[in-house]
mmCIF file of C-alpha atoms in Angstrom:
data_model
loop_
_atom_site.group_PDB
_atom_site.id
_atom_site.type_symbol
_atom_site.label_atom_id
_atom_site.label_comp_id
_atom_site.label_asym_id
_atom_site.label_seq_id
_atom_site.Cartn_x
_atom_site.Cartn_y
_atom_site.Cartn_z
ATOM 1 C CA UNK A 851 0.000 0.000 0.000
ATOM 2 C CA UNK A 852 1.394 3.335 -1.173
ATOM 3 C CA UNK A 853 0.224 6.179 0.459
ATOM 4 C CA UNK A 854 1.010 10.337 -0.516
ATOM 5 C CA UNK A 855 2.237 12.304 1.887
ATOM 6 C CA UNK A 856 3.299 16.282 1.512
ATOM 7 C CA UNK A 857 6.127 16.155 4.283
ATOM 8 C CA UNK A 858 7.273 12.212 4.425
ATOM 9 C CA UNK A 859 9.899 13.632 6.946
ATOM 10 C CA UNK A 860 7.407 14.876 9.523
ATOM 11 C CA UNK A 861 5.062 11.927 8.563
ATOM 12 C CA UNK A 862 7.893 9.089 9.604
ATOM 13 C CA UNK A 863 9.377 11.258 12.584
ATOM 14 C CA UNK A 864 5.994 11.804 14.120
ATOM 15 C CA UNK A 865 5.297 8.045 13.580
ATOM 16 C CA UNK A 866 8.303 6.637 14.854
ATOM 17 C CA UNK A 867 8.028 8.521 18.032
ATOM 18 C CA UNK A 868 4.710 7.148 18.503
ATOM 19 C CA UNK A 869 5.855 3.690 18.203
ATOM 20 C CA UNK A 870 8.961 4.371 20.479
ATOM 21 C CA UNK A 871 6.659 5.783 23.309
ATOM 22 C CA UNK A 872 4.229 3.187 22.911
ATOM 23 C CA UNK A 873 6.087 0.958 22.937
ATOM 24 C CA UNK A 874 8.612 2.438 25.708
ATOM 25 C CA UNK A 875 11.883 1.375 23.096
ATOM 26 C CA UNK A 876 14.650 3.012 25.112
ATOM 27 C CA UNK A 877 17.252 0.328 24.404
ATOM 28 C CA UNK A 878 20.095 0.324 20.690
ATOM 29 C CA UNK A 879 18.721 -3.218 19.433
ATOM 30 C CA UNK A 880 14.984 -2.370 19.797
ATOM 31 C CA UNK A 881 15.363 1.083 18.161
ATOM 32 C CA UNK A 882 17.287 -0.354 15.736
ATOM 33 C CA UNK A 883 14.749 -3.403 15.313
ATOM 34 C CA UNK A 884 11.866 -0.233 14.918
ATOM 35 C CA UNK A 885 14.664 0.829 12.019
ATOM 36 C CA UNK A 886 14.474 -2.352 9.751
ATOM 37 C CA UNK A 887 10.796 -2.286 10.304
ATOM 38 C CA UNK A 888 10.214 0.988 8.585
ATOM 39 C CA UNK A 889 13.409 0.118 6.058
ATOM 40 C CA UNK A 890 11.640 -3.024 5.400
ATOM 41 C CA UNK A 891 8.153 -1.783 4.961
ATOM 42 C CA UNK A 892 8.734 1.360 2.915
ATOM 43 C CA UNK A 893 10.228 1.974 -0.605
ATOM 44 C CA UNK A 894 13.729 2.185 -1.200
ATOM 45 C CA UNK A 895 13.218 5.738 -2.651
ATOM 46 C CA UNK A 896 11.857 6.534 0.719
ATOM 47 C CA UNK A 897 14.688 5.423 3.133
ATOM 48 C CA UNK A 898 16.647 8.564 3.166
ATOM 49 C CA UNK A 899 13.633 10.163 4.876
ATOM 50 C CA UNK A 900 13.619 7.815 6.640
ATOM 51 C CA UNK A 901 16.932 7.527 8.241
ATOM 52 C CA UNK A 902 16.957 11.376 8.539
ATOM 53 C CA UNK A 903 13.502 11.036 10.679
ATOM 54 C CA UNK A 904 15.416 8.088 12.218
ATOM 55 C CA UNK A 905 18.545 10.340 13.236
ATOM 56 C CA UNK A 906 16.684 13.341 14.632
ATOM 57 C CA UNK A 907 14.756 10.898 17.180
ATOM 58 C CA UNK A 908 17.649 9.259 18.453
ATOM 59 C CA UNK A 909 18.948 12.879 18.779
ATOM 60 C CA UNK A 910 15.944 13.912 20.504
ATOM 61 C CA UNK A 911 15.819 11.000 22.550
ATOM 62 C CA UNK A 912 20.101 11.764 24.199
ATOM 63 C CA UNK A 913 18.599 14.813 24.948
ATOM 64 C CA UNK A 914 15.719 13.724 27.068
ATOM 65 C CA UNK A 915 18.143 11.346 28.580
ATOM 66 C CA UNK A 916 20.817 14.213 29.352
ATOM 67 C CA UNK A 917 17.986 15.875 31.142
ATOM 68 C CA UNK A 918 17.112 13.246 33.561
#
């Protein structure tokens, strides 16, 4: 299933983070497992988004853990 999206970016970050609070993925090998899901599940053409959305939530996600 293909579906359009305007801002893929925002799309895959916003989803991911759902999935990773839901979830409550904190540790490398399941954020990495959430990784190959969306690699695995999405077009190639898509998977620099996608690693890019990746990125900025494990960024986001050293930050919250600086904080605590």
């Amino acid at each position: 299933m293909s579906i359009s999206s305007e801002d893929p970016y925002q799309d895959f970050r916003a989803s991911m983070e759902e999935m990773v609070v839901a979830h409550e993925l904190r540790e490398w090998h399941s954020l990495q497992e959430l990784l190959h899901c969306y690699l695995r599940l999405n077009e190639r053409k898509n998977h620099k988004v996608i690693m890019l959305a990746f990125v900025d939530l494990l960024m986001q996600l050293m930050e919250m853990e600086k904080e605590v």
